[in-house]
Each structure stands twice: as C-alpha cells, then as structure tokens.
C-alpha atoms as a PDB file:
ATOM      1  CA  UNK A   1     123.126  33.661 135.850  1.00  0.00           C
ATOM      2  CA  UNK A   2     124.325  36.610 133.202  1.00  0.00           C
ATOM      3  CA  UNK A   3     125.843  38.024 136.610  1.00  0.00           C
ATOM      4  CA  UNK A   4     127.245  35.032 137.667  1.00  0.00           C
ATOM      5  CA  UNK A   5     128.411  34.174 134.099  1.00  0.00           C
ATOM      6  CA  UNK A   6     130.295  37.703 133.545  1.00  0.00           C
ATOM      7  CA  UNK A   7     131.860  37.132 137.888  1.00  0.00           C
ATOM      8  CA  UNK A   8     133.690  33.866 136.842  1.00  0.00           C
ATOM      9  CA  UNK A   9     134.895  34.617 133.818  1.00  0.00           C
ATOM     10  CA  UNK A  10     136.524  37.792 135.213  1.00  0.00           C
ATOM     11  CA  UNK A  11     137.924  35.336 138.068  1.00  0.00           C
ATOM     12  CA  UNK A  12     139.542  33.316 135.950  1.00  0.00           C
ATOM     13  CA  UNK A  13     140.830  35.967 133.624  1.00  0.00           C
ATOM     14  CA  UNK A  14     142.329  37.380 136.593  1.00  0.00           C
ATOM     15  CA  UNK A  15     143.710  34.171 137.794  1.00  0.00           C
ATOM     16  CA  UNK A  16     145.527  33.171 134.623  1.00  0.00           C
ATOM     17  CA  UNK A  17     147.153  36.885 134.567  1.00  0.00           C
ATOM     18  CA  UNK A  18     148.450  36.152 138.095  1.00  0.00           C
ATOM     19  CA  UNK A  19     149.303  32.526 137.504  1.00  0.00           C
ATOM     20  CA  UNK A  20     150.482  32.636 133.496  1.00  0.00           C
ATOM     21  CA  UNK A  21     150.475  36.021 132.059  1.00  0.00           C
ATOM     22  CA  UNK A  22     153.401  37.749 134.246  1.00  0.00           C
ATOM     23  CA  UNK A  23     155.434  34.273 132.822  1.00  0.00           C
ATOM     24  CA  UNK A  24     154.426  35.233 128.988  1.00  0.00           C
ATOM     25  CA  UNK A  25     154.890  39.051 129.635  1.00  0.00           C
ATOM     26  CA  UNK A  26     158.564  37.968 131.559  1.00  0.00           C
ATOM     27  CA  UNK A  27     159.272  36.135 128.203  1.00  0.00           C
ATOM     28  CA  UNK A  28     158.120  38.092 126.203  1.00  0.00           C
ATOM     29  CA  UNK A  29     160.183  40.995 127.327  1.00  0.00           C
ATOM     30  CA  UNK A  30     163.261  38.585 127.196  1.00  0.00           C
ATOM     31  CA  UNK A  31     162.369  37.407 123.699  1.00  0.00           C
ATOM     32  CA  UNK A  32     162.237  41.454 122.424  1.00  0.00           C
ATOM     33  CA  UNK A  33     166.048  42.261 124.079  1.00  0.00           C
ATOM     34  CA  UNK A  34     167.444  38.959 122.818  1.00  0.00           C
ATOM     35  CA  UNK A  35     165.587  39.738 119.211  1.00  0.00           C
ATOM     36  CA  UNK A  36     166.715  43.499 119.420  1.00  0.00           C
ATOM     37  CA  UNK A  37     170.181  42.762 120.540  1.00  0.00           C
ATOM     38  CA  UNK A  38     171.354  41.729 116.854  1.00  0.00           C
ATOM     39  CA  UNK A  39     169.254  41.051 113.971  1.00  0.00           C
ATOM     40  CA  UNK A  40     169.197  37.123 113.394  1.00  0.00           C
ATOM     41  CA  UNK A  41     165.750  34.875 111.773  1.00  0.00           C
ATOM     42  CA  UNK A  42     164.242  34.378 108.698  1.00  0.00           C
ATOM     43  CA  UNK A  43     163.028  37.798 108.675  1.00  0.00           C
ATOM     44  CA  UNK A  44     166.447  39.377 108.917  1.00  0.00           C
ATOM     45  CA  UNK A  45     168.214  37.660 105.681  1.00  0.00           C
ATOM     46  CA  UNK A  46     167.548  40.120 104.014  1.00  0.00           C
ATOM     47  CA  UNK A  47     168.312  43.394 104.900  1.00  0.00           C
ATOM     48  CA  UNK A  48     164.776  45.692 104.801  1.00  0.00           C
ATOM     49  CA  UNK A  49     163.832  49.254 105.646  1.00  0.00           C
ATOM     50  CA  UNK A  50     162.615  49.485 109.649  1.00  0.00           C
ATOM     51  CA  UNK A  51     158.649  49.983 108.405  1.00  0.00           C
ATOM     52  CA  UNK A  52     158.937  46.770 106.040  1.00  0.00           C
ATOM     53  CA  UNK A  53     160.048  44.851 108.595  1.00  0.00           C
ATOM     54  CA  UNK A  54     157.602  45.939 110.887  1.00  0.00           C
ATOM     55  CA  UNK A  55     154.862  44.937 108.559  1.00  0.00           C
ATOM     56  CA  UNK A  56     156.068  41.552 107.876  1.00  0.00           C
ATOM     57  CA  UNK A  57     156.698  40.614 111.530  1.00  0.00           C
ATOM     58  CA  UNK A  58     152.924  41.775 111.887  1.00  0.00           C
ATOM     59  CA  UNK A  59     152.055  39.599 110.047  1.00  0.00           C
ATOM     60  CA  UNK A  60     154.350  36.874 110.513  1.00  0.00           C
ATOM     61  CA  UNK A  61     153.160  36.756 113.786  1.00  0.00           C
ATOM     62  CA  UNK A  62     149.369  36.966 112.922  1.00  0.00           C
ATOM     63  CA  UNK A  63     150.223  34.552 110.757  1.00  0.00           C
ATOM     64  CA  UNK A  64     151.630  32.159 113.608  1.00  0.00           C
ATOM     65  CA  UNK A  65     148.589  32.585 115.722  1.00  0.00           C
ATOM     66  CA  UNK A  66     146.743  31.201 113.437  1.00  0.00           C
ATOM     67  CA  UNK A  67     148.578  28.040 112.841  1.00  0.00           C
ATOM     68  CA  UNK A  68     149.082  28.840 116.552  1.00  0.00           C
ATOM     69  CA  UNK A  69     144.691  28.407 117.204  1.00  0.00           C
ATOM     70  CA  UNK A  70     144.166  25.954 115.117  1.00  0.00           C
ATOM     71  CA  UNK A  71     146.789  23.765 116.766  1.00  0.00           C
ATOM     72  CA  UNK A  72     144.559  23.884 120.031  1.00  0.00           C
ATOM     73  CA  UNK A  73     141.799  22.538 117.799  1.00  0.00           C
ATOM     74  CA  UNK A  74     143.658  18.885 116.688  1.00  0.00           C
ATOM     75  CA  UNK A  75     146.008  18.693 119.114  1.00  0.00           C
ATOM     76  CA  UNK A  76     144.350  16.771 123.258  1.00  0.00           C
ATOM     77  CA  UNK A  77     146.342  18.647 125.317  1.00  0.00           C
ATOM     78  CA  UNK A  78     146.035  21.846 123.569  1.00  0.00           C
ATOM     79  CA  UNK A  79     142.346  21.528 123.096  1.00  0.00           C
ATOM     80  CA  UNK A  80     141.985  20.490 126.627  1.00  0.00           C
ATOM     81  CA  UNK A  81     143.409  23.741 127.695  1.00  0.00           C
ATOM     82  CA  UNK A  82     141.567  25.971 124.646  1.00  0.00           C
ATOM     83  CA  UNK A  83     137.754  24.415 124.982  1.00  0.00           C
ATOM     84  CA  UNK A  84     137.707  26.037 128.335  1.00  0.00           C
ATOM     85  CA  UNK A  85     136.864  29.858 126.484  1.00  0.00           C
ATOM     86  CA  UNK A  86     135.306  27.285 123.772  1.00  0.00           C
ATOM     87  CA  UNK A  87     132.705  26.329 126.170  1.00  0.00           C
ATOM     88  CA  UNK A  88     130.900  29.259 127.096  1.00  0.00           C
ATOM     89  CA  UNK A  89     127.180  29.734 126.091  1.00  0.00           C
ATOM     90  CA  UNK A  90     127.191  32.891 125.242  1.00  0.00           C
ATOM     91  CA  UNK A  91     129.483  34.957 123.423  1.00  0.00           C
ATOM     92  CA  UNK A  92     130.773  38.880 124.477  1.00  0.00           C
ATOM     93  CA  UNK A  93     133.455  40.978 126.449  1.00  0.00           C
ATOM     94  CA  UNK A  94     134.806  38.942 128.905  1.00  0.00           C
ATOM     95  CA  UNK A  95     134.756  35.797 127.113  1.00  0.00           C
ATOM     96  CA  UNK A  96     137.898  37.141 125.838  1.00  0.00           C
ATOM     97  CA  UNK A  97     139.120  36.443 128.900  1.00  0.00           C
ATOM     98  CA  UNK A  98     138.085  33.327 129.654  1.00  0.00           C
ATOM     99  CA  UNK A  99     141.615  31.405 129.270  1.00  0.00           C
ATOM    100  CA  UNK A 100     142.213  28.323 131.428  1.00  0.00           C
ATOM    101  CA  UNK A 101     145.895  30.366 133.620  1.00  0.00           C
ATOM    102  CA  UNK A 102     147.749  26.784 132.480  1.00  0.00           C
ATOM    103  CA  UNK A 103     146.330  27.529 128.707  1.00  0.00           C
ATOM    104  CA  UNK A 104     149.110  30.602 128.466  1.00  0.00           C
ATOM    105  CA  UNK A 105     152.148  29.028 130.018  1.00  0.00           C
ATOM    106  CA  UNK A 106     151.550  25.443 127.353  1.00  0.00           C
ATOM    107  CA  UNK A 107     151.520  28.696 124.263  1.00  0.00           C
ATOM    108  CA  UNK A 108     155.094  30.363 126.043  1.00  0.00           C
ATOM    109  CA  UNK A 109     157.681  27.977 123.947  1.00  0.00           C
ATOM    110  CA  UNK A 110     155.738  27.365 120.664  1.00  0.00           C
ATOM    111  CA  UNK A 111     155.403  31.304 120.098  1.00  0.00           C
ATOM    112  CA  UNK A 112     159.000  31.658 121.950  1.00  0.00           C
ATOM    113  CA  UNK A 113     160.434  29.527 119.095  1.00  0.00           C
ATOM    114  CA  UNK A 114     158.306  30.827 116.634  1.00  0.00           C
ATOM    115  CA  UNK A 115     159.783  34.238 117.330  1.00  0.00           C
ATOM    116  CA  UNK A 116     163.397  33.148 117.462  1.00  0.00           C
ATOM    117  CA  UNK A 117     163.287  31.578 114.058  1.00  0.00           C
ATOM    118  CA  UNK A 118     161.004  34.359 111.947  1.00  0.00           C
ATOM    119  CA  UNK A 119     163.528  36.712 113.873  1.00  0.00           C
ATOM    120  CA  UNK A 120     160.293  39.597 114.290  1.00  0.00           C
ATOM    121  CA  UNK A 121     161.338  42.379 114.493  1.00  0.00           C
ATOM    122  CA  UNK A 122     160.993  43.497 118.618  1.00  0.00           C
ATOM    123  CA  UNK A 123     158.616  46.345 118.121  1.00  0.00           C
ATOM    124  CA  UNK A 124     156.398  44.240 116.778  1.00  0.00           C
ATOM    125  CA  UNK A 125     156.556  42.011 119.332  1.00  0.00           C
ATOM    126  CA  UNK A 126     155.240  44.635 121.457  1.00  0.00           C
ATOM    127  CA  UNK A 127     152.592  46.258 119.061  1.00  0.00           C
ATOM    128  CA  UNK A 128     150.794  42.976 117.851  1.00  0.00           C
ATOM    129  CA  UNK A 129     150.328  42.201 121.491  1.00  0.00           C
ATOM    130  CA  UNK A 130     147.903  45.715 121.881  1.00  0.00           C
ATOM    131  CA  UNK A 131     146.278  44.965 118.680  1.00  0.00           C
ATOM    132  CA  UNK A 132     145.312  41.591 119.303  1.00  0.00           C
ATOM    133  CA  UNK A 133     143.522  42.441 122.530  1.00  0.00           C
ATOM    134  CA  UNK A 134     141.984  45.127 121.571  1.00  0.00           C
ATOM    135  CA  UNK A 135     140.471  43.612 118.019  1.00  0.00           C
ATOM    136  CA  UNK A 136     139.936  40.482 120.435  1.00  0.00           C
ATOM    137  CA  UNK A 137     137.753  42.512 122.287  1.00  0.00           C
ATOM    138  CA  UNK A 138     135.789  43.655 119.278  1.00  0.00           C
ATOM    139  CA  UNK A 139     135.376  40.240 117.507  1.00  0.00           C
ATOM    140  CA  UNK A 140     134.352  38.940 120.839  1.00  0.00           C
ATOM    141  CA  UNK A 141     131.608  41.674 121.964  1.00  0.00           C
ATOM    142  CA  UNK A 142     127.967  40.788 121.264  1.00  0.00           C
ATOM    143  CA  UNK A 143     127.731  43.658 118.759  1.00  0.00           C
ATOM    144  CA  UNK A 144     125.391  43.487 114.875  1.00  0.00           C
ATOM    145  CA  UNK A 145     127.247  46.002 113.264  1.00  0.00           C
ATOM    146  CA  UNK A 146     125.242  47.480 109.812  1.00  0.00           C
ATOM    147  CA  UNK A 147     125.298  44.973 107.198  1.00  0.00           C
ATOM    148  CA  UNK A 148     127.520  47.320 104.862  1.00  0.00           C
ATOM    149  CA  UNK A 149     130.170  47.649 106.857  1.00  0.00           C
ATOM    150  CA  UNK A 150     129.999  43.918 108.305  1.00  0.00           C
ATOM    151  CA  UNK A 151     130.579  43.230 104.883  1.00  0.00           C
ATOM    152  CA  UNK A 152     133.428  45.911 103.823  1.00  0.00           C
ATOM    153  CA  UNK A 153     135.075  45.649 106.849  1.00  0.00           C
ATOM    154  CA  UNK A 154     135.116  41.102 107.614  1.00  0.00           C
ATOM    155  CA  UNK A 155     137.557  41.851 104.711  1.00  0.00           C
ATOM    156  CA  UNK A 156     140.094  43.533 106.347  1.00  0.00           C
ATOM    157  CA  UNK A 157     139.527  42.526 109.972  1.00  0.00           C
ATOM    158  CA  UNK A 158     138.208  39.286 112.519  1.00  0.00           C
ATOM    159  CA  UNK A 159     134.658  41.159 113.247  1.00  0.00           C
ATOM    160  CA  UNK A 160     132.081  39.994 115.767  1.00  0.00           C
ATOM    161  CA  UNK A 161     129.594  38.568 112.364  1.00  0.00           C
ATOM    162  CA  UNK A 162     133.306  36.367 111.563  1.00  0.00           C
ATOM    163  CA  UNK A 163     134.214  35.343 114.736  1.00  0.00           C
ATOM    164  CA  UNK A 164     131.521  34.498 116.845  1.00  0.00           C
ATOM    165  CA  UNK A 165     130.926  31.267 113.961  1.00  0.00           C
ATOM    166  CA  UNK A 166     133.687  29.909 115.974  1.00  0.00           C
ATOM    167  CA  UNK A 167     132.074  29.461 118.688  1.00  0.00           C
ATOM    168  CA  UNK A 168     129.343  27.258 117.222  1.00  0.00           C
ATOM    169  CA  UNK A 169     128.366  24.322 118.746  1.00  0.00           C
ATOM    170  CA  UNK A 170     128.444  22.965 115.780  1.00  0.00           C
ATOM    171  CA  UNK A 171     132.066  20.802 114.526  1.00  0.00           C
ATOM    172  CA  UNK A 172     132.136  22.199 111.498  1.00  0.00           C
ATOM    173  CA  UNK A 173     131.853  26.166 112.850  1.00  0.00           C
ATOM    174  CA  UNK A 174     134.064  25.160 115.622  1.00  0.00           C
ATOM    175  CA  UNK A 175     136.916  24.182 113.318  1.00  0.00           C
ATOM    176  CA  UNK A 176     136.610  27.053 111.520  1.00  0.00           C
ATOM    177  CA  UNK A 177     137.042  30.962 111.759  1.00  0.00           C
ATOM    178  CA  UNK A 178     140.416  30.596 113.215  1.00  0.00           C
ATOM    179  CA  UNK A 179     141.779  34.264 112.844  1.00  0.00           C
ATOM    180  CA  UNK A 180     143.278  36.133 115.694  1.00  0.00           C
ATOM    181  CA  UNK A 181     143.305  39.732 113.706  1.00  0.00           C
ATOM    182  CA  UNK A 182     143.230  39.413 110.166  1.00  0.00           C
ATOM    183  CA  UNK A 183     140.406  36.683 108.361  1.00  0.00           C
ATOM    184  CA  UNK A 184     143.225  36.020 105.786  1.00  0.00           C
ATOM    185  CA  UNK A 185     144.772  33.671 106.432  1.00  0.00           C
ATOM    186  CA  UNK A 186     141.269  31.295 106.501  1.00  0.00           C
ATOM    187  CA  UNK A 187     140.697  32.204 103.377  1.00  0.00           C
ATOM    188  CA  UNK A 188     143.645  31.171 102.397  1.00  0.00           C
ATOM    189  CA  UNK A 189     143.479  27.737 103.766  1.00  0.00           C
ATOM    190  CA  UNK A 190     139.792  26.977 103.524  1.00  0.00           C
ATOM    191  CA  UNK A 191     139.224  27.586 107.254  1.00  0.00           C
ATOM    192  CA  UNK A 192     136.499  30.375 106.266  1.00  0.00           C
ATOM    193  CA  UNK A 193     132.898  30.186 106.862  1.00  0.00           C
ATOM    194  CA  UNK A 194     130.946  33.081 106.740  1.00  0.00           C
ATOM    195  CA  UNK A 195     126.968  33.238 107.760  1.00  0.00           C
ATOM    196  CA  UNK A 196     125.105  36.632 106.684  1.00  0.00           C
ATOM    197  CA  UNK A 197     123.819  38.444 110.567  1.00  0.00           C
ATOM    198  CA  UNK A 198     120.270  36.377 110.388  1.00  0.00           C
ATOM    199  CA  UNK A 199     122.081  32.772 110.916  1.00  0.00           C
ATOM    200  CA  UNK A 200     124.925  34.521 113.237  1.00  0.00           C
ATOM    201  CA  UNK A 201     121.790  35.610 115.435  1.00  0.00           C
ATOM    202  CA  UNK A 202     120.370  32.046 115.516  1.00  0.00           C
ATOM    203  CA  UNK A 203     123.787  30.055 116.362  1.00  0.00           C
ATOM    204  CA  UNK A 204     123.449  27.777 119.426  1.00  0.00           C
ATOM    205  CA  UNK A 205     127.534  28.976 120.882  1.00  0.00           C
ATOM    206  CA  UNK A 206     129.351  26.689 123.464  1.00  0.00           C
ATOM    207  CA  UNK A 207     130.158  23.151 124.004  1.00  0.00           C
ATOM    208  CA  UNK A 208     127.280  20.889 124.688  1.00  0.00           C
ATOM    209  CA  UNK A 209     129.600  18.746 127.483  1.00  0.00           C
ATOM    210  CA  UNK A 210     129.105  21.623 129.243  1.00  0.00           C
ATOM    211  CA  UNK A 211     126.019  23.527 129.392  1.00  0.00           C
ATOM    212  CA  UNK A 212     124.949  22.655 132.529  1.00  0.00           C
ATOM    213  CA  UNK A 213     124.813  25.746 134.363  1.00  0.00           C
ATOM    214  CA  UNK A 214     127.436  24.463 137.570  1.00  0.00           C
ATOM    215  CA  UNK A 215     129.728  24.545 134.946  1.00  0.00           C
ATOM    216  CA  UNK A 216     129.786  28.407 135.730  1.00  0.00           C
ATOM    217  CA  UNK A 217     131.605  28.294 138.194  1.00  0.00           C
ATOM    218  CA  UNK A 218     135.147  29.212 138.380  1.00  0.00           C
ATOM    219  CA  UNK A 219     136.573  25.955 139.874  1.00  0.00           C
ATOM    220  CA  UNK A 220     134.818  23.856 137.566  1.00  0.00           C
ATOM    221  CA  UNK A 221     136.782  25.879 134.853  1.00  0.00           C
ATOM    222  CA  UNK A 222     139.806  25.899 136.358  1.00  0.00           C
ATOM    223  CA  UNK A 223     139.402  22.100 136.883  1.00  0.00           C
ATOM    224  CA  UNK A 224     137.290  21.484 133.449  1.00  0.00           C
ATOM    225  CA  UNK A 225     140.829  20.301 131.453  1.00  0.00           C
ATOM    226  CA  UNK A 226     140.886  17.606 133.521  1.00  0.00           C
ATOM    227  CA  UNK A 227     137.337  16.383 132.672  1.00  0.00           C
ATOM    228  CA  UNK A 228     136.750  13.700 130.148  1.00  0.00           C
ATOM    229  CA  UNK A 229     133.972  13.490 127.475  1.00  0.00           C
ATOM    230  CA  UNK A 230     133.119  10.256 126.488  1.00  0.00           C
ATOM    231  CA  UNK A 231     132.371   9.785 122.490  1.00  0.00           C
ATOM    232  CA  UNK A 232     128.114   9.966 123.287  1.00  0.00           C
ATOM    233  CA  UNK A 233     128.973  13.186 124.935  1.00  0.00           C
ATOM    234  CA  UNK A 234     128.466  13.229 128.348  1.00  0.00           C
ATOM    235  CA  UNK A 235     131.105  14.288 130.739  1.00  0.00           C
ATOM    236  CA  UNK A 236     133.207  10.988 133.000  1.00  0.00           C
ATOM    237  CA  UNK A 237     134.359  11.513 136.536  1.00  0.00           C
ATOM    238  CA  UNK A 238     130.902  12.728 137.813  1.00  0.00           C
ATOM    239  CA  UNK A 239     129.811  15.286 135.406  1.00  0.00           C
ATOM    240  CA  UNK A 240     126.735  15.705 133.902  1.00  0.00           C
ATOM    241  CA  UNK A 241     124.828  14.928 130.989  1.00  0.00           C
ATOM    242  CA  UNK A 242     125.845  16.681 128.352  1.00  0.00           C
ATOM    243  CA  UNK A 243     123.264  15.440 125.471  1.00  0.00           C
ATOM    244  CA  UNK A 244     123.840  14.351 121.707  1.00  0.00           C
ATOM    245  CA  UNK A 245     127.469  15.404 120.618  1.00  0.00           C
ATOM    246  CA  UNK A 246     128.175  16.169 116.370  1.00  0.00           C
ATOM    247  CA  UNK A 247     129.671  13.916 114.647  1.00  0.00           C
ATOM    248  CA  UNK A 248     133.222  15.471 114.276  1.00  0.00           C
ATOM    249  CA  UNK A 249     134.712  15.488 110.678  1.00  0.00           C
ATOM    250  CA  UNK A 250     137.469  13.556 109.670  1.00  0.00           C
ATOM    251  CA  UNK A 251     140.770  15.226 111.426  1.00  0.00           C
ATOM    252  CA  UNK A 252     138.574  17.720 113.281  1.00  0.00           C
ATOM    253  CA  UNK A 253     138.751  17.709 117.418  1.00  0.00           C
ATOM    254  CA  UNK A 254     137.862  13.752 119.054  1.00  0.00           C
ATOM    255  CA  UNK A 255     136.005  13.378 121.850  1.00  0.00           C
ATOM    256  CA  UNK A 256     138.496  11.477 124.501  1.00  0.00           C
ATOM    257  CA  UNK A 257     137.788   7.464 124.546  1.00  0.00           C
ATOM    258  CA  UNK A 258     136.215   6.365 127.338  1.00  0.00           C
END
C-alpha cells in the first residue's frame, strides 16, 4: 500500500509539473523580468538598500503564501483542488508533491497580482521558490526531531511536528498552521496549534471522506476535485462511504451541500 501511494503521489507530481508548473514558471519568469525593468509596487515607494529590499520581499512573499493557504481552505473551489494534498492519510516527502495540476493554474493569477502590488525584488521571487521547496520537503518529512531542537527550531521555521498538525483529520487542526516557511504568521494571526511529540505521533491524518484505499490511485486523485461530499461525510456520485465527518467550526471549510 505504501509503495502504491508513493508511486501515485509521484505520478500526480509529474502531471502537475507537465500541466501546471510550466505555466507558473513561465509566468514567474515574465513577472521577474517586468519587475526588474523598473522599480514599482508598495516596496518601491521608499528607496531601500538592496539587502533590505530582498529581505522585506522574502517576508512579504511568505506572508502572502500564508494568506493564500488560508484562502485555499475557505474558498470552496480552491479547497476542492487543495484537498487532494490533504487527503493523503500519511505524510512524508511525497505528500509535498501531491498537488492537483489545476491547483498551480488557479494560484498563478493570485501570485502574480500580489507580486505586482507588492513590487517584490525579482531575486526574491526566484530565491523564495528554492527556499520554500526545501522547507516544504523538510516539514512534510516523517521525522521526529529531538525535543530540544524541535522547540528551538519551530520558532523560526515550519518543522515536521508543527506542520503535521495541519494534516490532521480534525478540522480545528486542519484549519491551523498555514505557514509556508515561517511559523510567525500563524502565531501573529492566532492560527497556530502546537502539539508535543507524543500528540503528533498519535494524530489521525487525512480527510474522512477520502480514506478508502481506492482513493490512492492517480485517476481518483485527478477527479477528486469533481467529487461532492455530503454533510454526513460520504462521497456522492459513486464514492465509497467515508464514515462520520467531524462537525466544522464556524468559518471553517464546509462539506458540499447535498
């Protein structure tokens, strides 16, 4: 089962890269060229040293990624695409790559608009992509860091124990810990849920409505955004029963109405 899961996660990643990531990369390159042609945007209102501009740009991009992640849990269409990532019942480095191809396309105009408005440094846009990928692979790794290192590191970086809470089946935990690279935004906006190592190891991961082993196959992952979920937590349109869904809290993502 684990081997099948890895293979299908990687196949989904390949389909995302072929279908969506190229569009994102081309759009990113175009935006970087445009931003580099002349200073513009909020960060260009006050002349700053290059190093300061780069650091502020990285912080601004990470804050936007936090907000975009929260949005993907609140907007029904974005959640349908993003839940493919959350439906994994185990979390490891392949979960990082488990993204629906249409998800990248949906995020492109939002990211480009934010970069344009902020006027982030072109180098920061490219540098952030590499930093974020490294942190995402690390935060999804099935590692248990020594307690002392975990405590110190999670104040500065999204760690495996901090992020695994976000993959819990419980919605109060799923709708928390949105940080991409830095955990600061979660603490600032009161969306942080910190658990000790024992609690993290006992979490049940994934989504109730997609626990059936048949949901591991690539074709099921690709059509997952099209599947509706009843208020009882069952898949409609031929999906297998998924058991009881936790009662959502006010303002958190809701199952689709029957």
